[in-house]
GROMACS .gro file of N, CA, C and O in nm:
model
  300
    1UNK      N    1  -1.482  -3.631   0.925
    1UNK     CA    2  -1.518  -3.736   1.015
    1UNK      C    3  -1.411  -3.842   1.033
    1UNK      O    4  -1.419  -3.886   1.148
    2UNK      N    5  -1.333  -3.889   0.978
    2UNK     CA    6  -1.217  -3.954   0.936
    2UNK      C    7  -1.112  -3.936   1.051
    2UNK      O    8  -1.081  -4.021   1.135
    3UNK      N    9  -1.062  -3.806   1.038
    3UNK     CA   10  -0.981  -3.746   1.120
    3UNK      C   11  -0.996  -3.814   1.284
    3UNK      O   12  -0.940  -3.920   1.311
    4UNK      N   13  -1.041  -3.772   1.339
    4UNK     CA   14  -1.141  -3.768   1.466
    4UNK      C   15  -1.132  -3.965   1.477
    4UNK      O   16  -1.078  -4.027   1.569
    5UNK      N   17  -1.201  -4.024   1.361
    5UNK     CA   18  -1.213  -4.159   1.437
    5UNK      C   19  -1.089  -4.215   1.407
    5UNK      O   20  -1.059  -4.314   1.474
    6UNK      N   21  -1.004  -4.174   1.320
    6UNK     CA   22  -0.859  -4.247   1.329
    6UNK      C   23  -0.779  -4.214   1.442
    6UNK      O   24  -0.718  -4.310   1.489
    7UNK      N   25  -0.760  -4.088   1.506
    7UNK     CA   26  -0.684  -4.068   1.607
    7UNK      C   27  -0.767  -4.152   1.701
    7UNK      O   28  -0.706  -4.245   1.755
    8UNK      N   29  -0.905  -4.134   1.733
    8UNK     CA   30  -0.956  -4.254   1.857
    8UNK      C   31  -0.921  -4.416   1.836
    8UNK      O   32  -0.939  -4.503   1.920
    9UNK      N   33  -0.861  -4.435   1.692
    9UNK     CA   34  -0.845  -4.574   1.689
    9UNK      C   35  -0.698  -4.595   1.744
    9UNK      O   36  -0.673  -4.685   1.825
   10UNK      N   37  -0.592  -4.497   1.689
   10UNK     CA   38  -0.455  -4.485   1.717
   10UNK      C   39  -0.462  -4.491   1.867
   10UNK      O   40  -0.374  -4.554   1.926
   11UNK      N   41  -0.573  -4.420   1.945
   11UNK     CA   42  -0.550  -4.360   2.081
   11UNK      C   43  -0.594  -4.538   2.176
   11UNK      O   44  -0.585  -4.538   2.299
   12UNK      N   45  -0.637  -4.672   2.102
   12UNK     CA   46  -0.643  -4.730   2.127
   12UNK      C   47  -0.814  -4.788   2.176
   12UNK      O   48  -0.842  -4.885   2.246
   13UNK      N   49  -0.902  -4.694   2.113
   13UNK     CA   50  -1.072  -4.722   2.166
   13UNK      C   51  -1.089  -4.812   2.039
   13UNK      O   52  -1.050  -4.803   1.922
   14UNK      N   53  -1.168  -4.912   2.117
   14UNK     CA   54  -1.256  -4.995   2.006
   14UNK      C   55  -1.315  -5.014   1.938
   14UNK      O   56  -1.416  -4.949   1.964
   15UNK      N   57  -1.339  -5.100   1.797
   15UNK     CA   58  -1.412  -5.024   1.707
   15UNK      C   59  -1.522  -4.981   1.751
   15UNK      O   60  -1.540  -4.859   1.757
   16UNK      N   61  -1.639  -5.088   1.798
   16UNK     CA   62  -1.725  -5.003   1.859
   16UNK      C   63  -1.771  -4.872   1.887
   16UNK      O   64  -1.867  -4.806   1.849
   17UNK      N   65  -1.657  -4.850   1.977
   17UNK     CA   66  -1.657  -4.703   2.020
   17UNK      C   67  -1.666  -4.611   1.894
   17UNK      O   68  -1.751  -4.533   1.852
   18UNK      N   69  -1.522  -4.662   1.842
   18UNK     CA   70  -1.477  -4.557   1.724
   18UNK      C   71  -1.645  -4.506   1.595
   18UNK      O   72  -1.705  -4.402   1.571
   19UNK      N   73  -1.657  -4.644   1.552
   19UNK     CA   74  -1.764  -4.665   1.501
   19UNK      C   75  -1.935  -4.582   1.535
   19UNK      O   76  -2.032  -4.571   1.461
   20UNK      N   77  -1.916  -4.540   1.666
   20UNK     CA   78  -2.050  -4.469   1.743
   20UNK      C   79  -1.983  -4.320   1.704
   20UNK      O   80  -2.056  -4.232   1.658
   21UNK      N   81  -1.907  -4.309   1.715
   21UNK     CA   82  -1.872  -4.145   1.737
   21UNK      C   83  -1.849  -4.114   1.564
   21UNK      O   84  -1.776  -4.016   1.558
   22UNK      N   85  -1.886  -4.165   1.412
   22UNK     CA   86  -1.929  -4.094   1.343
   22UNK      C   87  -1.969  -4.211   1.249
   22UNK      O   88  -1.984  -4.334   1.251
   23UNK      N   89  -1.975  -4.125   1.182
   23UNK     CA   90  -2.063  -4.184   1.063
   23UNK      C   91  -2.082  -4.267   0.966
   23UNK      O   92  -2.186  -4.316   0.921
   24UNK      N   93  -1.893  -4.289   0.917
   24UNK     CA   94  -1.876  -4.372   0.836
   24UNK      C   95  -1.960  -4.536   0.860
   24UNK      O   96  -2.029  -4.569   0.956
   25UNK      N   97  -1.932  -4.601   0.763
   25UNK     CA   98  -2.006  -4.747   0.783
   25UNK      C   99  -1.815  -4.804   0.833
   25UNK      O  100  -1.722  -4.725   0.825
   26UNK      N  101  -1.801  -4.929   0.874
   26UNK     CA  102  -1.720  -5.023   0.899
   26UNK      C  103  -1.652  -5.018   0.825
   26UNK      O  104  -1.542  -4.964   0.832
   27UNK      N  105  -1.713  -5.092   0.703
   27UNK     CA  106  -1.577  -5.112   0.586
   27UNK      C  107  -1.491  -5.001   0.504
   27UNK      O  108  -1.388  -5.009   0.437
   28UNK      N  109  -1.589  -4.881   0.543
   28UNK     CA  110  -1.488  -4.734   0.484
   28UNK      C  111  -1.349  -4.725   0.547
   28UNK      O  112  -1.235  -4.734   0.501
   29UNK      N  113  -1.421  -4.696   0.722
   29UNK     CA  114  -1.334  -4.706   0.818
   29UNK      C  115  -1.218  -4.829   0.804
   29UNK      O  116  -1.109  -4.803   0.754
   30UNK      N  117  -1.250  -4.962   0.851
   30UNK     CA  118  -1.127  -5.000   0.795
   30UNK      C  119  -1.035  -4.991   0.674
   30UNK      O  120  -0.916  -5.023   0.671
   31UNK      N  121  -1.114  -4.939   0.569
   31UNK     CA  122  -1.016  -4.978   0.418
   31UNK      C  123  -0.947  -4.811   0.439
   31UNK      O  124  -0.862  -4.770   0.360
   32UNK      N  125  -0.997  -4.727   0.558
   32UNK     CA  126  -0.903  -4.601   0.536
   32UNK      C  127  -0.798  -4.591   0.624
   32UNK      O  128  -0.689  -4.544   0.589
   33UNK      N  129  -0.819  -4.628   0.730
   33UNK     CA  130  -0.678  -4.698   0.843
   33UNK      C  131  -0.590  -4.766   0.750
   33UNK      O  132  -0.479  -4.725   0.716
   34UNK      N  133  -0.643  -4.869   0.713
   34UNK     CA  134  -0.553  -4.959   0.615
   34UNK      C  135  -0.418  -4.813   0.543
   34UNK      O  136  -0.307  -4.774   0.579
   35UNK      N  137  -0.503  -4.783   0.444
   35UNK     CA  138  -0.444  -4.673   0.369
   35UNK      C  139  -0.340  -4.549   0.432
   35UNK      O  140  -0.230  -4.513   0.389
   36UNK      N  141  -0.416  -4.499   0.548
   36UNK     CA  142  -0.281  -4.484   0.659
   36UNK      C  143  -0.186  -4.519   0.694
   36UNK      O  144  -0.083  -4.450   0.694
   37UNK      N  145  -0.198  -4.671   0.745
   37UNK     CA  146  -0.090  -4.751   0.786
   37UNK      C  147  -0.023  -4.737   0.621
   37UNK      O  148   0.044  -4.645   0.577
   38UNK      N  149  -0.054  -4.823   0.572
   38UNK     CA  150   0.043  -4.786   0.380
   38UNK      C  151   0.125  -4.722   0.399
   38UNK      O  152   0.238  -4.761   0.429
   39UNK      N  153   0.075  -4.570   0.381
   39UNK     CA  154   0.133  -4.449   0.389
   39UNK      C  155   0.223  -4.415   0.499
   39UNK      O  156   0.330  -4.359   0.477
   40UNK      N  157   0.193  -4.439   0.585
   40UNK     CA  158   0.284  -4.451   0.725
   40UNK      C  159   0.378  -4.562   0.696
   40UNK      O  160   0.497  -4.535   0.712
   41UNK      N  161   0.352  -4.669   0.661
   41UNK     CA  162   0.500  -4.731   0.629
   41UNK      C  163   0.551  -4.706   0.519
   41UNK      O  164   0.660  -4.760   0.501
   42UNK      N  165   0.500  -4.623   0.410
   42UNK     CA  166   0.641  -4.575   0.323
   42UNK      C  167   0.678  -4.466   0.399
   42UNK      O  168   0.798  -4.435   0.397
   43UNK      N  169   0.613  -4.411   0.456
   43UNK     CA  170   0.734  -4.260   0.546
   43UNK      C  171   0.796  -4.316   0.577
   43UNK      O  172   0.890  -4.331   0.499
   44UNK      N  173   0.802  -4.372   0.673
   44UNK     CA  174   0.882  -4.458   0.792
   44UNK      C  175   1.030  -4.560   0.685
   44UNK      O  176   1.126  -4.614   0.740
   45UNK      N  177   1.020  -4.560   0.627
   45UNK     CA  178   1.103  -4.628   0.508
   45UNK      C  179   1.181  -4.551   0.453
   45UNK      O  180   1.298  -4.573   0.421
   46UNK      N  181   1.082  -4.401   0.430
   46UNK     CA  182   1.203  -4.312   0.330
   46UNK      C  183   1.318  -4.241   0.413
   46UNK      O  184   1.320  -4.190   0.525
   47UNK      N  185   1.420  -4.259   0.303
   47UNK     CA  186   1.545  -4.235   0.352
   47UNK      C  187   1.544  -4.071   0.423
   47UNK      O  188   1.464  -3.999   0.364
   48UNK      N  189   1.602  -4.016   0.513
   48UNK     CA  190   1.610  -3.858   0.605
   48UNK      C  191   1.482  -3.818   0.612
   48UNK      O  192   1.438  -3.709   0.575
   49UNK      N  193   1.415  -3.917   0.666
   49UNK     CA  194   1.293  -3.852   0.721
   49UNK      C  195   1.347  -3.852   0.902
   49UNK      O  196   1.302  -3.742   0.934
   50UNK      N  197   1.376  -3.877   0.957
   50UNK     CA  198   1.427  -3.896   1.083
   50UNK      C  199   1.366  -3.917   1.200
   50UNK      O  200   1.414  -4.016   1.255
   51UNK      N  201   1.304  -3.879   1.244
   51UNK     CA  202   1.225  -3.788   1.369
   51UNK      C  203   1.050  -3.882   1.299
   51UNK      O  204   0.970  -3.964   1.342
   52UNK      N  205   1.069  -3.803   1.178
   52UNK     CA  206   0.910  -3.842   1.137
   52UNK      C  207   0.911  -4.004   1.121
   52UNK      O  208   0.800  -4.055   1.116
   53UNK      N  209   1.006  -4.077   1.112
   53UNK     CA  210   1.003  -4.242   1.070
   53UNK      C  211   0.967  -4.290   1.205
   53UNK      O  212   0.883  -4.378   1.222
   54UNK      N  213   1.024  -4.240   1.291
   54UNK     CA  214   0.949  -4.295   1.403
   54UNK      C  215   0.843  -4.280   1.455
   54UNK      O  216   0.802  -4.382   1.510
   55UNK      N  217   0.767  -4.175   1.462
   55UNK     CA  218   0.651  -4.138   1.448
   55UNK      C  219   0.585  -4.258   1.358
   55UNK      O  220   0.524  -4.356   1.399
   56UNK      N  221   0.604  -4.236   1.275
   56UNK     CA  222   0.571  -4.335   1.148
   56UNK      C  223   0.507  -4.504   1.196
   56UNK      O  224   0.399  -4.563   1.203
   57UNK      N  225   0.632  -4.523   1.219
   57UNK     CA  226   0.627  -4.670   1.300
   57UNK      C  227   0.548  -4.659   1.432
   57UNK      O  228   0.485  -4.757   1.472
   58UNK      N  229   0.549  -4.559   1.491
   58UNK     CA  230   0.442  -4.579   1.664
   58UNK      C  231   0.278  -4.613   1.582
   58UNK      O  232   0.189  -4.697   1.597
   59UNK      N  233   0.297  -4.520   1.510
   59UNK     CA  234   0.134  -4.475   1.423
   59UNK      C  235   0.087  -4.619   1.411
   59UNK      O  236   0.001  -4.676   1.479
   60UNK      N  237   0.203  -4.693   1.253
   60UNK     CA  238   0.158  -4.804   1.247
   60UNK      C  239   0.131  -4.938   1.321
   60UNK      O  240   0.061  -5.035   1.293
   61UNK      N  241   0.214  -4.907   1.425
   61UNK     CA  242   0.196  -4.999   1.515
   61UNK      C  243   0.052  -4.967   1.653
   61UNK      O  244   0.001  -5.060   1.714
   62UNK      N  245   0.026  -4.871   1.668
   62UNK     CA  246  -0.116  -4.822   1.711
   62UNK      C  247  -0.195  -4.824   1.619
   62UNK      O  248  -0.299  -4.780   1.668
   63UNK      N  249  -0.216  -4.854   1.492
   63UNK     CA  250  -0.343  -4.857   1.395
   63UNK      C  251  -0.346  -5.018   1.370
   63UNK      O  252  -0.455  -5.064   1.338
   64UNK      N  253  -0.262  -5.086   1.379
   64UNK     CA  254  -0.212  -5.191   1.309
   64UNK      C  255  -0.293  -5.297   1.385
   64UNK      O  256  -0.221  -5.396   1.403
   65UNK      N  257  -0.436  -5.317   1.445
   65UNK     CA  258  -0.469  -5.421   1.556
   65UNK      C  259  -0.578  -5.495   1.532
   65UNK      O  260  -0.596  -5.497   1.410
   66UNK      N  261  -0.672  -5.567   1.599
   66UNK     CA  262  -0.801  -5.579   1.576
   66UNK      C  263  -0.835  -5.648   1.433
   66UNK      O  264  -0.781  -5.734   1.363
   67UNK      N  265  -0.969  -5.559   1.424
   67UNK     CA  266  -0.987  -5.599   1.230
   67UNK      C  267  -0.918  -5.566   1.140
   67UNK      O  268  -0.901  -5.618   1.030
   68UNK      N  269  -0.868  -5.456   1.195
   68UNK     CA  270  -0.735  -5.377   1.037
   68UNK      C  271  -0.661  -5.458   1.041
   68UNK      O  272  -0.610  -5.465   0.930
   69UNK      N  273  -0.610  -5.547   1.122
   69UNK     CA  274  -0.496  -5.629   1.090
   69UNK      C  275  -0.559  -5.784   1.008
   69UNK      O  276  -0.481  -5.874   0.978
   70UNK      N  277  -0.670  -5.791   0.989
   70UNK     CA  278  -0.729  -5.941   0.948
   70UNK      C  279  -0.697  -5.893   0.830
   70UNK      O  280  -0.708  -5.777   0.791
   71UNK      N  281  -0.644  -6.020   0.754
   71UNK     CA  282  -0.627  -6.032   0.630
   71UNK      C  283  -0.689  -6.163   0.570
   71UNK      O  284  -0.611  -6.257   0.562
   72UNK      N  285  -0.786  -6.177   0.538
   72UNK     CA  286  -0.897  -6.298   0.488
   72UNK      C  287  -0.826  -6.341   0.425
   72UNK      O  288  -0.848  -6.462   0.433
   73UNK      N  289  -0.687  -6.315   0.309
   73UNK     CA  290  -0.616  -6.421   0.240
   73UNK      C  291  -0.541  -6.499   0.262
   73UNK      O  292  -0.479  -6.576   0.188
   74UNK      N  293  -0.541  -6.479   0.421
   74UNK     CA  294  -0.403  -6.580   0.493
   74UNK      C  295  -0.467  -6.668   0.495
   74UNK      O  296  -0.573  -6.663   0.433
   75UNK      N  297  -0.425  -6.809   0.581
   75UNK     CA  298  -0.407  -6.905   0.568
   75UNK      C  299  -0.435  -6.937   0.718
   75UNK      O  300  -0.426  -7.053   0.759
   0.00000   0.00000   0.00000
């Protein structure tokens, strides 16, 4: 189920949307984007990845919006 609503989030639909089309609750969903993006920015970092770092960076920057980007410890 994961699969499926992360590419609709990357693809730019709202949570809303994303959120109707399966199952997870909210806070799964965001804390697993989160964990994507992570992971997508250490690819994107490691040295001769090439091709895939950019990829890397589009990803995180299409996941990176909305609520996934709130961080309650700022200021």
């Amino acid at each position: 189920g994961f699969a499926e609503a992360a590419f609709d989030w990357a693809s730019g639909l709202g949570l809303a949307v994303v959120l109707e089309r399966t199952p997870l609750p909210a806070g799964d969903f965001v804390r697993w984007v989160r964990q994507v993006i992570d992971l997508a920015g250490q690819i994107a970092q490691a040295p001769g990845v090439g091709t895939l770092s950019r990829t890397c960076r589009q990803l995180v920057a299409a996941m990176r919006r909305d609520i996934v980007s709130f961080d309650p410890d700022e200021d």
